Steps between C-alpha positions, in 0.01 A plus 500: 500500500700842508303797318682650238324759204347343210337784388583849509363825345653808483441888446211326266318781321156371319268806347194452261390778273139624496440698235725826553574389841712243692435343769796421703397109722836415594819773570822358596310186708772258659437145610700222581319150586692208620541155484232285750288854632131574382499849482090632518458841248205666638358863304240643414359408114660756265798526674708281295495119607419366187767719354749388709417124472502548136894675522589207748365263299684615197186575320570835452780728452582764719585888400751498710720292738556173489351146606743240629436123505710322674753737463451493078411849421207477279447827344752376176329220439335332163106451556600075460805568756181667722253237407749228605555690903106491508449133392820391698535694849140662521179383625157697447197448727193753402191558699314281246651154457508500074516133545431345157146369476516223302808304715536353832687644813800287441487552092452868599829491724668261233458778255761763544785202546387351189521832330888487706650197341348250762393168369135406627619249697691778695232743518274261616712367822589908586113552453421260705724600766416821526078435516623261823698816623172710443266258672337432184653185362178336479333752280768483258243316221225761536468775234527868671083521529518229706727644756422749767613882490773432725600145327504695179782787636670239628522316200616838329779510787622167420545608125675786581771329717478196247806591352700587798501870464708721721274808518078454550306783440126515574264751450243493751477134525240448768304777411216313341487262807297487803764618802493120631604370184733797408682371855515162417688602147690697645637222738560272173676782337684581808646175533604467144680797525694455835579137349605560203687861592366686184405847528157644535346817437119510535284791434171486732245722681443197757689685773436187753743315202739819468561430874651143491718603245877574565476876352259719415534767264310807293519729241499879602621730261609298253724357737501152678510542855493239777219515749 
């Protein structure tokens, strides 16, 4: 599938005030991510990951420059117009899985196309699917504290691609996992992403991870720079 941008950032300013001070994370950062590529974002903490998750994600506003999804610039836009890109075209995977604790895997993945329109019947058969596609289509009955660590990301994966999401950022997604089982998600997310030709970026300190991925980038400055 041929790569084209998805996601772009540019000249993105992002300061926070403390007390009389402010304290400048992002200055005129550019980033472009396209279509099929997992690009790795590897800094140090307090360098402004989060932060620029958070403007990718459109769940914050930037001081300056703009965020384009998809070629929509999304600066302009109402906080439903916003809230409608996020639950549409973006996918969220955190280091902790938030999986809710009183549903199953595949009422857990059902959720957020429910919440879309979907009738169950729908959800279900896409839920179903995608715990095959994860390896985990067997556990799809058992309640998140009966899954493993690394059955339990997983699970959060498959929600966040549930539905069909062009962009998938994660935020240190293996980082709670022992490295064999961080590797084996990282296959299953791998996969999903080369199949399906969305658009990863995934924020990690797992270097071994950062590696296998098609790009790998930092924050220096305030800047994003490719390594």
């Amino acid at each position: 599938m041929p790569r084209k941008p998805v996601l772009q950032l540019s000249g993105v300013e992002r300061h926070y005030g403390q007390g009389e001070t402010t304290l400048s994370i992002l200055n005129g950062a550019d980033f472009e991510l396209n279509s099929g590529e997992i690009v790795a974002l590897v800094a140090p903490s307090g360098t402004g990951k989060s932060t620029l998750l958070h403007l990718a994600g459109l769940l914050e506003h930037p001081d300056a420059g703009e965020v384009t999804m998809r070629g929509r610039a999304c600066n302009g836009l109402s906080d439903d117009e916003r809230t409608a890109i996020r639950r549409n075209e973006i996918g969220f995977v955190y280091q902790f899985h938030h999986l809710l604790p009183e549903f199953t895997a595949l009422e857990n993945i059902m959720m957020p196309q429910l919440i879309a329109g979907l009738t169950k019947a729908e959800a279900a058969e896409r839920a179903g699917q995608l715990l095959d596609y994860m390896r985990i289509g067997h556990r799809g009955d058992h309640r998140p504290a009966e899954l493993s660590g690394g059955e339990q990301q997983r699970v959060a994966i498959a929600r966040a691609v549930a539905n069909a999401p062009r962009v998938l950022l994660a935020d240190e997604p293996t980082g709670n996992l022992d490295p064999t089982t961080a590797s084996y998600v990282f296959d299953a997310l791998e996969a999903l992403v080369r199949q399906s030709g969305l658009a990863a970026l995934i924020a990690t300190h797992n270097h071994d991870l950062a590696q296998r991925m098609d790009r790998r980038i930092t924050i220096e400055g305030g800047k994003v720079v490719e390594m």
